[in-house]
């Protein structure tokens, strides 16, 4: 899903080049911000080398900034000097956006905004000393400015991180304070008349309209130290979802808001009132700058990767047309990361699902509720392969959590799962998580013509609970408890479960 267009070699970060910077040095860049260039290339800010790179596919060239000597850590020292693109110095070029006839760059460690064209680098505004004053040009003052966004109202918006404020700059260079009292705001983007803010200190996403602020995604928990907040990793309803110190935002034309969830090494998406994980790197990664262009999400990474591309094409399965009863559930199951298609453009909705497949889906549901959950365990079944296969960790996790008891003591991975077995596993999951299971005693299933087929002691409360909780609806007055569940039926039950319990 993710294609790295220029891989970063981590070992190269540890030692700066002794000669003049060349395109080869991009391999050791700490990519922070990115902006579209008129010719289709991307302009990338590099907080390691303290320069701006022009990236056009696999072709890289130095756009602005000169090399400086390395410090004790081997990282170039950087500096603050205006001049030609070849001689100018940056201390920490954080974000970059198109502005007027060039680009605005937040030079965070210098406490200024720079203005970059093909001919010159100059100071747009900021005195170069940390402070907070609303004046014009170099008489103004910032404290560690980071994220930038250009509004449809003509202003350049600035995340003045050290001042916990949002500032804005007019085209004439006049700086004014727009919002105060935030907690370390960083990433910004503008969409449909509103400014979106990654409030990094509180790990949440804000929308600001007419200087009025509202939370659109994310909740945070107060830490022991006053003014400090814990992050987390939870998908689901937007206002109860959790991020961990996000630093980048980008909006798509359809209103989807993409989030660089920096400390979680993840890319997340806010669609409507829901947050889902788009991708997460197992290797160390720190995504920051984001850009949506031509149905593609570009992401800059400070640590593990230069730029990555993620296609944003709408989900489409030829065998699940818009009019099919399971269409919405299939779409949601894929967006939430529960499952994928069986082949490109194919979902196979009527294919029976095995017990192994369902347990893996259920483990992914668990990761939606807690992205840091460990899917593995100590319990096992005698028929699990001696060497781990794709479902082994999920099977052990389900056994440890008492979600799966097995069939005659065995896991039976390749056996198709029945509808009542799915109800039972979801019921046990609900018990394990402390969800409301009172419907197991109060629900009435006698109205279904085949209710007398639910006879197993383990299945009766589970089926009653699933019906009473609105998870299992049956078809044409039949529950079909012993029928094998199809892929379409399984994802519908999982999505119903998530929606019923706010996951």
Tab-separated table of C-alpha atoms in Angstrom:
chain	number	residue	atom	x	y	z
A	1	UNK	CA	0.000	0.000	0.000
A	2	UNK	CA	2.851	2.336	0.737
A	3	UNK	CA	5.599	2.900	-1.827
A	4	UNK	CA	8.813	4.458	-0.611
A	5	UNK	CA	10.024	6.729	-3.376
A	6	UNK	CA	13.424	7.480	-1.874
A	7	UNK	CA	14.526	5.285	1.025
A	8	UNK	CA	16.443	6.836	3.863
A	9	UNK	CA	19.539	5.115	5.184
A	10	UNK	CA	19.469	5.539	8.946
A	11	UNK	CA	23.192	4.991	9.348
A	12	UNK	CA	23.853	8.012	7.149
A	13	UNK	CA	22.061	10.217	9.664
A	14	UNK	CA	24.884	9.658	12.108
A	15	UNK	CA	27.594	11.330	10.052
A	16	UNK	CA	27.417	14.461	7.907
A	17	UNK	CA	29.143	14.673	4.576
A	18	UNK	CA	32.457	16.475	4.637
A	19	UNK	CA	32.061	17.752	1.087
A	20	UNK	CA	29.468	20.029	-0.482
A	21	UNK	CA	25.909	18.730	-0.280
A	22	UNK	CA	24.806	16.681	-3.266
A	23	UNK	CA	21.624	14.777	-4.148
A	24	UNK	CA	23.170	11.710	-2.516
A	25	UNK	CA	22.895	13.476	0.842
A	26	UNK	CA	19.120	13.378	0.559
A	27	UNK	CA	19.358	9.753	1.664
A	28	UNK	CA	20.215	11.000	5.157
A	29	UNK	CA	17.604	13.749	5.247
A	30	UNK	CA	15.141	14.262	8.071
A	31	UNK	CA	12.152	15.127	5.897
A	32	UNK	CA	9.845	17.487	7.775
A	33	UNK	CA	7.638	19.622	5.547
A	34	UNK	CA	6.646	19.402	1.905
A	35	UNK	CA	4.919	21.637	-0.590
A	36	UNK	CA	3.876	21.376	-4.238
A	37	UNK	CA	5.957	23.240	-6.808
A	38	UNK	CA	4.421	24.731	-9.962
A	39	UNK	CA	6.211	22.237	-12.224
A	40	UNK	CA	4.843	19.204	-10.365
A	41	UNK	CA	7.902	18.570	-8.201
A	42	UNK	CA	7.845	18.668	-4.391
A	43	UNK	CA	9.814	20.993	-2.128
A	44	UNK	CA	10.985	19.147	0.990
A	45	UNK	CA	12.427	20.736	4.128
A	46	UNK	CA	15.238	18.792	5.797
A	47	UNK	CA	15.808	19.452	9.502
A	48	UNK	CA	19.023	17.396	9.557
A	49	UNK	CA	20.989	19.126	6.790
A	50	UNK	CA	19.034	22.380	7.319
A	51	UNK	CA	18.194	22.800	3.642
A	52	UNK	CA	15.347	22.539	1.132
A	53	UNK	CA	15.374	19.788	-1.487
A	54	UNK	CA	13.540	19.699	-4.792
A	55	UNK	CA	12.205	16.171	-5.362
A	56	UNK	CA	10.780	15.140	-8.719
A	57	UNK	CA	10.178	11.394	-8.663
A	58	UNK	CA	13.617	9.868	-8.167
A	59	UNK	CA	15.412	13.060	-9.161
A	60	UNK	CA	16.668	15.218	-6.289
A	61	UNK	CA	18.421	18.583	-6.317
A	62	UNK	CA	19.376	21.091	-3.646
A	63	UNK	CA	16.973	24.050	-3.834
A	64	UNK	CA	18.045	26.343	-0.998
A	65	UNK	CA	20.447	26.305	1.920
A	66	UNK	CA	24.187	25.845	2.277
A	67	UNK	CA	26.056	23.107	4.080
A	68	UNK	CA	27.406	23.924	7.556
A	69	UNK	CA	30.031	22.122	9.650
A	70	UNK	CA	28.900	19.236	11.856
A	71	UNK	CA	28.500	19.594	15.596
A	72	UNK	CA	29.609	17.050	18.189
A	73	UNK	CA	26.754	14.710	17.248
A	74	UNK	CA	27.675	14.810	13.566
A	75	UNK	CA	24.579	16.784	12.662
A	76	UNK	CA	25.195	19.987	10.674
A	77	UNK	CA	24.974	23.034	12.888
A	78	UNK	CA	22.872	25.185	10.559
A	79	UNK	CA	22.546	28.920	11.009
A	80	UNK	CA	20.555	32.003	10.141
A	81	UNK	CA	21.616	33.961	7.104
A	82	UNK	CA	19.669	35.508	4.247
A	83	UNK	CA	21.092	35.642	0.775
A	84	UNK	CA	21.081	33.631	-2.423
A	85	UNK	CA	19.671	30.079	-2.286
A	86	UNK	CA	23.269	28.796	-2.487
A	87	UNK	CA	24.581	30.840	0.460
A	88	UNK	CA	21.569	31.195	2.772
A	89	UNK	CA	21.499	29.298	6.069
A	90	UNK	CA	18.583	27.736	7.957
A	91	UNK	CA	18.602	26.607	11.585
A	92	UNK	CA	15.585	24.270	11.460
A	93	UNK	CA	13.372	24.472	8.371
A	94	UNK	CA	10.190	22.858	9.724
A	95	UNK	CA	7.275	23.541	7.351
A	96	UNK	CA	7.061	24.937	3.833
A	97	UNK	CA	4.028	26.231	1.889
A	98	UNK	CA	3.524	28.137	-1.364
A	99	UNK	CA	3.221	31.847	-0.515
A	100	UNK	CA	2.928	34.766	-2.902
A	101	UNK	CA	5.414	34.047	-5.731
A	102	UNK	CA	7.627	31.750	-3.674
A	103	UNK	CA	7.501	29.715	-0.487
A	104	UNK	CA	7.136	30.518	3.192
A	105	UNK	CA	9.332	28.421	5.500
A	106	UNK	CA	9.139	28.242	9.280
A	107	UNK	CA	12.718	28.357	10.557
A	108	UNK	CA	11.842	27.062	13.993
A	109	UNK	CA	15.126	27.323	15.871
A	110	UNK	CA	15.692	30.848	14.505
A	111	UNK	CA	12.185	31.935	15.609
A	112	UNK	CA	11.449	33.456	12.192
A	113	UNK	CA	9.569	32.855	8.971
A	114	UNK	CA	11.690	32.865	5.826
A	115	UNK	CA	10.643	33.645	2.264
A	116	UNK	CA	12.251	31.552	-0.453
A	117	UNK	CA	12.290	32.076	-4.206
A	118	UNK	CA	14.530	30.677	-6.916
A	119	UNK	CA	16.648	33.826	-6.583
A	120	UNK	CA	16.824	34.645	-2.865
A	121	UNK	CA	16.130	33.654	0.731
A	122	UNK	CA	14.931	36.495	2.973
A	123	UNK	CA	13.291	36.955	6.348
A	124	UNK	CA	9.543	37.296	5.955
A	125	UNK	CA	8.870	38.216	9.577
A	126	UNK	CA	10.300	37.649	13.014
A	127	UNK	CA	13.074	39.353	14.936
A	128	UNK	CA	15.203	36.243	15.360
A	129	UNK	CA	14.730	36.392	19.138
A	130	UNK	CA	12.040	34.368	20.934
A	131	UNK	CA	9.070	36.476	21.957
A	132	UNK	CA	5.551	37.433	20.985
A	133	UNK	CA	4.740	40.731	19.359
A	134	UNK	CA	2.209	41.669	16.700
A	135	UNK	CA	4.094	43.954	14.368
A	136	UNK	CA	5.245	44.030	10.768
A	137	UNK	CA	8.237	42.189	9.324
A	138	UNK	CA	11.302	41.783	11.511
A	139	UNK	CA	9.724	43.844	14.293
A	140	UNK	CA	7.370	40.934	15.023
A	141	UNK	CA	8.403	38.065	17.267
A	142	UNK	CA	7.683	34.320	17.419
A	143	UNK	CA	8.752	31.505	19.687
A	144	UNK	CA	9.541	28.281	17.794
A	145	UNK	CA	7.072	28.615	14.889
A	146	UNK	CA	6.286	25.298	13.170
A	147	UNK	CA	3.249	24.505	11.009
A	148	UNK	CA	2.070	26.771	8.197
A	149	UNK	CA	-1.098	27.002	6.131
A	150	UNK	CA	-2.458	29.503	3.630
A	151	UNK	CA	-6.129	30.366	4.066
A	152	UNK	CA	-8.627	31.204	1.376
A	153	UNK	CA	-8.865	34.572	3.141
A	154	UNK	CA	-5.334	35.389	1.970
A	155	UNK	CA	-3.592	35.071	5.335
A	156	UNK	CA	-0.588	32.894	6.103
A	157	UNK	CA	-1.409	31.010	9.316
A	158	UNK	CA	1.419	30.075	11.678
A	159	UNK	CA	1.516	27.582	14.546
A	160	UNK	CA	3.504	29.619	17.074
A	161	UNK	CA	4.276	26.525	19.093
A	162	UNK	CA	6.347	28.034	21.870
A	163	UNK	CA	3.716	30.703	22.491
A	164	UNK	CA	0.821	28.179	22.394
A	165	UNK	CA	-0.876	30.354	19.809
A	166	UNK	CA	-1.950	30.626	16.195
A	167	UNK	CA	-0.650	33.753	14.482
A	168	UNK	CA	-1.419	35.015	11.013
A	169	UNK	CA	0.505	37.093	8.528
A	170	UNK	CA	-1.018	39.416	5.963
A	171	UNK	CA	0.427	39.728	2.468
A	172	UNK	CA	2.076	42.957	3.590
A	173	UNK	CA	3.892	41.094	6.392
A	174	UNK	CA	1.775	42.306	9.314
A	175	UNK	CA	1.660	39.698	12.097
A	176	UNK	CA	-1.402	39.374	14.353
A	177	UNK	CA	-2.397	36.876	17.025
A	178	UNK	CA	-5.511	34.914	16.129
A	179	UNK	CA	-5.853	32.230	18.831
A	180	UNK	CA	-4.228	31.942	22.253
A	181	UNK	CA	-4.266	29.294	24.962
A	182	UNK	CA	-3.569	26.182	22.908
A	183	UNK	CA	-1.109	23.476	23.950
A	184	UNK	CA	1.882	23.281	21.611
A	185	UNK	CA	0.061	23.534	18.252
A	186	UNK	CA	2.116	22.304	15.280
A	187	UNK	CA	0.643	20.958	12.031
A	188	UNK	CA	-1.862	23.133	10.177
A	189	UNK	CA	-4.023	22.853	7.088
A	190	UNK	CA	-6.842	24.896	5.600
A	191	UNK	CA	-10.007	23.364	4.177
A	192	UNK	CA	-13.442	24.681	3.289
A	193	UNK	CA	-13.155	27.962	5.170
A	194	UNK	CA	-11.636	26.529	8.351
A	195	UNK	CA	-8.166	26.090	9.814
A	196	UNK	CA	-7.371	22.623	11.187
A	197	UNK	CA	-4.777	22.408	13.936
A	198	UNK	CA	-2.792	19.507	15.349
A	199	UNK	CA	-2.726	20.475	19.022
A	200	UNK	CA	0.272	18.325	19.750
A	201	UNK	CA	0.464	18.945	23.488
A	202	UNK	CA	-3.004	17.487	23.991
A	203	UNK	CA	-2.913	14.960	21.159
A	204	UNK	CA	-6.051	16.148	19.459
A	205	UNK	CA	-7.235	17.845	16.257
A	206	UNK	CA	-9.011	21.196	16.321
A	207	UNK	CA	-11.050	23.134	13.793
A	208	UNK	CA	-10.971	26.929	13.997
A	209	UNK	CA	-13.610	28.985	12.225
A	210	UNK	CA	-13.888	32.742	12.765
A	211	UNK	CA	-11.473	32.408	15.701
A	212	UNK	CA	-13.826	29.896	17.378
A	213	UNK	CA	-12.197	26.588	18.290
A	214	UNK	CA	-13.773	23.123	18.478
A	215	UNK	CA	-12.331	19.642	18.901
A	216	UNK	CA	-13.009	17.440	15.876
A	217	UNK	CA	-10.972	14.370	16.862
A	218	UNK	CA	-8.983	13.045	19.748
A	219	UNK	CA	-9.192	12.927	23.506
A	220	UNK	CA	-6.354	13.100	25.990
A	221	UNK	CA	-5.772	12.001	29.544
A	222	UNK	CA	-4.095	14.258	32.091
A	223	UNK	CA	-0.707	13.025	33.219
A	224	UNK	CA	0.673	13.228	36.735
A	225	UNK	CA	2.505	16.469	36.012
A	226	UNK	CA	0.200	19.502	35.728
A	227	UNK	CA	-0.260	20.605	32.147
A	228	UNK	CA	0.990	17.320	30.700
A	229	UNK	CA	-1.200	14.849	28.809
A	230	UNK	CA	-0.890	11.232	27.768
A	231	UNK	CA	-1.394	10.207	24.181
A	232	UNK	CA	-2.809	6.888	23.002
A	233	UNK	CA	-3.729	4.866	19.949
A	234	UNK	CA	-7.453	4.254	19.549
A	235	UNK	CA	-9.578	4.262	16.407
A	236	UNK	CA	-13.330	4.739	16.417
A	237	UNK	CA	-15.704	7.644	17.061
A	238	UNK	CA	-13.678	10.801	16.483
A	239	UNK	CA	-14.165	12.422	19.871
A	240	UNK	CA	-13.109	9.295	21.758
A	241	UNK	CA	-10.257	8.336	19.427
A	242	UNK	CA	-6.684	8.797	20.651
A	243	UNK	CA	-3.539	10.110	18.977
A	244	UNK	CA	-0.030	10.424	20.339
A	245	UNK	CA	1.366	13.919	19.733
A	246	UNK	CA	0.382	14.325	16.057
A	247	UNK	CA	2.394	16.866	14.073
A	248	UNK	CA	1.013	16.960	10.534
A	249	UNK	CA	-2.299	17.496	8.759
A	250	UNK	CA	-3.604	17.484	5.193
A	251	UNK	CA	-7.145	17.700	3.863
A	252	UNK	CA	-8.463	15.982	0.756
A	253	UNK	CA	-11.057	17.588	-1.528
A	254	UNK	CA	-13.718	15.182	-0.200
A	255	UNK	CA	-13.200	16.480	3.349
A	256	UNK	CA	-11.147	13.548	4.663
A	257	UNK	CA	-8.533	14.849	7.090
A	258	UNK	CA	-5.220	12.977	7.169
A	259	UNK	CA	-3.129	13.057	10.329
A	260	UNK	CA	0.570	12.332	10.831
A	261	UNK	CA	0.289	10.604	14.215
A	262	UNK	CA	3.959	11.149	14.862
A	263	UNK	CA	4.723	9.305	18.095
A	264	UNK	CA	2.504	6.369	17.049
A	265	UNK	CA	4.481	6.092	13.777
A	266	UNK	CA	1.129	6.063	12.003
A	267	UNK	CA	-0.946	7.819	9.402
A	268	UNK	CA	-4.563	8.233	10.468
A	269	UNK	CA	-7.646	9.602	8.747
A	270	UNK	CA	-10.668	11.460	10.090
A	271	UNK	CA	-13.756	10.862	7.950
A	272	UNK	CA	-16.897	12.475	9.228
A	273	UNK	CA	-17.145	11.487	12.874
A	274	UNK	CA	-14.738	8.553	12.780
A	275	UNK	CA	-10.963	8.009	12.992
A	276	UNK	CA	-9.242	5.049	11.327
A	277	UNK	CA	-5.631	4.037	10.828
A	278	UNK	CA	-4.414	4.292	7.258
A	279	UNK	CA	-0.976	2.762	7.853
A	280	UNK	CA	1.499	2.134	10.629
A	281	UNK	CA	5.211	1.392	10.403
A	282	UNK	CA	6.669	-1.381	12.542
A	283	UNK	CA	10.122	0.126	12.063
A	284	UNK	CA	11.005	3.374	13.855
A	285	UNK	CA	9.250	6.184	12.053
A	286	UNK	CA	8.187	9.753	12.744
A	287	UNK	CA	5.772	11.039	10.075
A	288	UNK	CA	5.285	14.799	10.019
A	289	UNK	CA	4.597	16.688	6.789
A	290	UNK	CA	1.598	15.631	4.683
A	291	UNK	CA	0.314	16.688	1.282
A	292	UNK	CA	-2.682	15.506	-0.750
A	293	UNK	CA	-2.280	15.891	-4.502
A	294	UNK	CA	-3.886	14.067	-7.435
A	295	UNK	CA	-5.563	11.372	-5.277
A	296	UNK	CA	-2.264	10.610	-3.563
A	297	UNK	CA	-1.165	11.251	0.005
A	298	UNK	CA	2.500	12.182	0.308
A	299	UNK	CA	4.079	11.819	3.739
A	300	UNK	CA	7.433	13.106	4.955
A	301	UNK	CA	9.204	11.211	7.724
A	302	UNK	CA	11.774	12.566	10.148
A	303	UNK	CA	13.331	9.218	10.925
A	304	UNK	CA	12.542	6.173	8.850
A	305	UNK	CA	11.680	7.415	5.393
A	306	UNK	CA	11.983	10.330	3.038
A	307	UNK	CA	8.708	10.590	1.178
A	308	UNK	CA	6.104	7.893	0.834
A	309	UNK	CA	3.102	7.744	-1.481
A	310	UNK	CA	-0.274	6.301	-0.521
A	311	UNK	CA	-2.970	6.096	-3.217
A	312	UNK	CA	-6.314	7.485	-2.074
A	313	UNK	CA	-8.486	5.917	-4.772
A	314	UNK	CA	-12.011	5.017	-3.578
A	315	UNK	CA	-12.563	1.417	-2.563
A	316	UNK	CA	-14.228	-0.557	-5.321
A	317	UNK	CA	-15.031	-4.269	-5.479
A	318	UNK	CA	-16.596	-5.538	-8.680
A	319	UNK	CA	-18.520	-8.220	-6.767
A	320	UNK	CA	-19.944	-5.777	-4.177
A	321	UNK	CA	-21.989	-3.222	-6.151
A	322	UNK	CA	-23.435	-0.145	-4.480
A	323	UNK	CA	-26.881	-1.756	-4.390
A	324	UNK	CA	-25.753	-4.917	-2.566
A	325	UNK	CA	-27.042	-5.293	1.008
A	326	UNK	CA	-23.523	-5.595	2.459
A	327	UNK	CA	-21.891	-2.748	0.520
A	328	UNK	CA	-21.603	-0.302	3.403
A	329	UNK	CA	-20.366	-2.959	5.838
A	330	UNK	CA	-17.716	-4.160	3.400
A	331	UNK	CA	-16.527	-0.593	2.855
A	332	UNK	CA	-16.363	0.057	6.587
A	333	UNK	CA	-14.620	-3.233	7.364
A	334	UNK	CA	-11.858	-2.441	4.871
A	335	UNK	CA	-11.528	1.192	5.981
A	336	UNK	CA	-11.279	0.078	9.607
A	337	UNK	CA	-8.560	-2.401	8.751
A	338	UNK	CA	-10.531	-5.553	9.633
A	339	UNK	CA	-10.029	-7.224	6.283
A	340	UNK	CA	-9.016	-6.718	2.654
A	341	UNK	CA	-10.217	-8.081	-0.629
A	342	UNK	CA	-9.359	-11.606	-1.728
A	343	UNK	CA	-7.789	-10.244	-4.931
A	344	UNK	CA	-7.445	-6.806	-6.526
A	345	UNK	CA	-10.971	-5.461	-7.000
A	346	UNK	CA	-12.578	-8.606	-5.568
A	347	UNK	CA	-14.071	-9.193	-2.111
A	348	UNK	CA	-15.730	-12.635	-2.529
A	349	UNK	CA	-18.711	-11.759	-0.313
A	350	UNK	CA	-20.351	-15.187	-0.543
A	351	UNK	CA	-17.258	-17.219	0.297
A	352	UNK	CA	-17.515	-19.040	3.663
A	353	UNK	CA	-15.192	-17.739	6.366
A	354	UNK	CA	-12.980	-20.072	8.388
A	355	UNK	CA	-12.489	-19.924	12.133
A	356	UNK	CA	-8.900	-18.733	11.637
A	357	UNK	CA	-10.001	-15.924	9.336
A	358	UNK	CA	-12.603	-14.681	11.790
A	359	UNK	CA	-10.245	-14.742	14.767
A	360	UNK	CA	-7.746	-12.666	12.793
A	361	UNK	CA	-10.504	-10.165	11.943
A	362	UNK	CA	-11.470	-10.036	15.618
A	363	UNK	CA	-7.857	-9.399	16.613
A	364	UNK	CA	-7.785	-6.465	14.192
A	365	UNK	CA	-10.951	-5.151	15.791
A	366	UNK	CA	-9.051	-5.282	19.075
A	367	UNK	CA	-6.281	-3.159	17.540
A	368	UNK	CA	-8.869	-0.584	16.477
A	369	UNK	CA	-9.862	-0.257	20.134
A	370	UNK	CA	-6.237	-0.168	21.314
A	371	UNK	CA	-3.530	0.238	18.708
A	372	UNK	CA	-0.885	-0.783	21.242
A	373	UNK	CA	-2.572	-4.048	22.231
A	374	UNK	CA	-0.424	-7.177	22.002
A	375	UNK	CA	-2.007	-9.805	19.774
A	376	UNK	CA	-0.427	-12.982	21.113
A	377	UNK	CA	-0.595	-15.178	24.181
A	378	UNK	CA	0.633	-18.210	26.037
A	379	UNK	CA	-2.384	-20.474	25.573
A	380	UNK	CA	-2.525	-22.669	22.528
A	381	UNK	CA	-4.291	-25.581	20.868
A	382	UNK	CA	-2.788	-28.973	19.985
A	383	UNK	CA	-3.660	-28.571	16.301
A	384	UNK	CA	-1.826	-25.255	15.816
A	385	UNK	CA	1.214	-25.685	13.544
A	386	UNK	CA	4.555	-26.098	15.300
A	387	UNK	CA	5.886	-23.060	13.462
A	388	UNK	CA	3.868	-19.846	13.465
A	389	UNK	CA	1.571	-19.206	10.526
A	390	UNK	CA	-0.512	-16.147	9.683
A	391	UNK	CA	-3.206	-16.869	12.291
A	392	UNK	CA	-1.123	-18.313	15.165
A	393	UNK	CA	-0.717	-15.108	17.263
A	394	UNK	CA	-4.424	-14.276	16.920
A	395	UNK	CA	-5.407	-17.826	17.945
A	396	UNK	CA	-3.219	-17.657	21.060
A	397	UNK	CA	-4.579	-14.212	21.919
A	398	UNK	CA	-8.177	-15.416	21.550
A	399	UNK	CA	-7.485	-18.449	23.720
A	400	UNK	CA	-5.758	-16.384	26.419
A	401	UNK	CA	-8.669	-13.938	26.433
A	402	UNK	CA	-11.193	-16.811	26.684
A	403	UNK	CA	-12.827	-15.672	23.468
A	404	UNK	CA	-12.247	-19.020	21.732
A	405	UNK	CA	-12.645	-22.296	23.562
A	406	UNK	CA	-12.068	-24.525	20.576
A	407	UNK	CA	-14.021	-27.489	19.222
A	408	UNK	CA	-13.389	-30.631	21.245
A	409	UNK	CA	-10.209	-28.983	22.495
A	410	UNK	CA	-8.858	-28.044	19.075
A	411	UNK	CA	-8.791	-24.736	17.218
A	412	UNK	CA	-9.939	-26.150	13.853
A	413	UNK	CA	-8.453	-23.295	11.870
A	414	UNK	CA	-9.698	-24.320	8.441
A	415	UNK	CA	-13.232	-25.261	9.464
A	416	UNK	CA	-15.907	-22.797	8.275
A	417	UNK	CA	-17.357	-20.776	11.133
A	418	UNK	CA	-21.080	-20.756	11.872
A	419	UNK	CA	-23.236	-17.780	12.663
A	420	UNK	CA	-23.790	-18.880	16.259
A	421	UNK	CA	-20.041	-19.382	16.741
A	422	UNK	CA	-19.481	-15.778	15.645
A	423	UNK	CA	-22.164	-14.643	18.096
A	424	UNK	CA	-20.440	-16.626	20.847
A	425	UNK	CA	-16.996	-15.158	20.124
A	426	UNK	CA	-18.368	-11.618	20.049
A	427	UNK	CA	-20.273	-12.277	23.280
A	428	UNK	CA	-17.117	-13.513	25.019
A	429	UNK	CA	-15.207	-10.517	23.680
A	430	UNK	CA	-17.884	-8.261	25.165
A	431	UNK	CA	-17.625	-10.061	28.525
A	432	UNK	CA	-13.828	-9.759	28.437
A	433	UNK	CA	-14.060	-6.013	27.785
A	434	UNK	CA	-16.787	-5.392	30.346
A	435	UNK	CA	-19.397	-4.281	27.814
A	436	UNK	CA	-23.110	-4.445	28.530
A	437	UNK	CA	-24.229	-8.071	28.122
A	438	UNK	CA	-27.583	-7.820	29.914
A	439	UNK	CA	-29.412	-8.638	26.674
A	440	UNK	CA	-28.254	-12.241	27.136
A	441	UNK	CA	-30.914	-12.522	29.864
A	442	UNK	CA	-33.576	-10.136	28.566
A	443	UNK	CA	-33.707	-10.566	24.788
A	444	UNK	CA	-36.465	-12.656	23.237
A	445	UNK	CA	-35.649	-14.706	20.145
A	446	UNK	CA	-38.877	-16.717	20.068
A	447	UNK	CA	-40.155	-14.693	17.121
A	448	UNK	CA	-37.625	-16.358	14.811
A	449	UNK	CA	-38.957	-19.492	13.133
A	450	UNK	CA	-35.773	-21.441	13.821
A	451	UNK	CA	-35.193	-20.236	17.391
A	452	UNK	CA	-35.554	-23.816	18.669
A	453	UNK	CA	-32.352	-24.687	16.783
A	454	UNK	CA	-30.327	-22.591	19.250
A	455	UNK	CA	-29.973	-25.357	21.792
A	456	UNK	CA	-26.325	-25.408	22.841
A	457	UNK	CA	-25.818	-24.072	26.357
A	458	UNK	CA	-22.893	-21.941	25.155
A	459	UNK	CA	-24.850	-20.552	22.214
A	460	UNK	CA	-28.186	-19.559	23.780
A	461	UNK	CA	-27.055	-16.492	25.808
A	462	UNK	CA	-24.695	-15.422	23.019
A	463	UNK	CA	-27.386	-15.500	20.328
A	464	UNK	CA	-29.916	-13.782	22.591
A	465	UNK	CA	-27.375	-11.091	23.420
A	466	UNK	CA	-26.429	-10.607	19.740
A	467	UNK	CA	-30.089	-10.191	18.766
A	468	UNK	CA	-30.916	-7.947	21.716
A	469	UNK	CA	-27.861	-5.741	21.065
A	470	UNK	CA	-28.773	-5.224	17.416
A	471	UNK	CA	-25.776	-7.179	16.118
A	472	UNK	CA	-27.555	-10.236	14.677
A	473	UNK	CA	-30.751	-9.533	12.736
A	474	UNK	CA	-31.452	-12.759	10.924
A	475	UNK	CA	-33.133	-12.979	7.541
A	476	UNK	CA	-36.803	-13.492	6.707
A	477	UNK	CA	-37.569	-14.446	10.332
A	478	UNK	CA	-34.763	-17.004	10.408
A	479	UNK	CA	-31.602	-16.841	12.523
A	480	UNK	CA	-29.844	-19.675	10.675
A	481	UNK	CA	-27.563	-20.327	13.679
A	482	UNK	CA	-25.865	-23.392	12.188
A	483	UNK	CA	-25.313	-21.949	8.726
A	484	UNK	CA	-21.763	-21.187	7.724
A	485	UNK	CA	-21.131	-17.457	7.787
A	486	UNK	CA	-20.011	-15.805	4.560
A	487	UNK	CA	-17.394	-13.086	4.362
A	488	UNK	CA	-20.149	-10.517	3.833
A	489	UNK	CA	-22.177	-11.715	6.819
A	490	UNK	CA	-19.079	-11.787	9.026
A	491	UNK	CA	-18.017	-8.212	8.299
A	492	UNK	CA	-21.604	-7.040	8.780
A	493	UNK	CA	-21.660	-8.630	12.244
A	494	UNK	CA	-18.295	-7.119	13.138
A	495	UNK	CA	-19.297	-3.629	11.996
A	496	UNK	CA	-22.623	-3.949	13.833
A	497	UNK	CA	-20.694	-4.910	16.980
A	498	UNK	CA	-18.308	-1.972	16.677
A	499	UNK	CA	-21.106	0.502	16.114
A	500	UNK	CA	-23.195	-0.908	18.972
A	501	UNK	CA	-20.359	-0.420	21.469
A	502	UNK	CA	-18.771	2.740	20.105
A	503	UNK	CA	-15.588	1.142	18.767
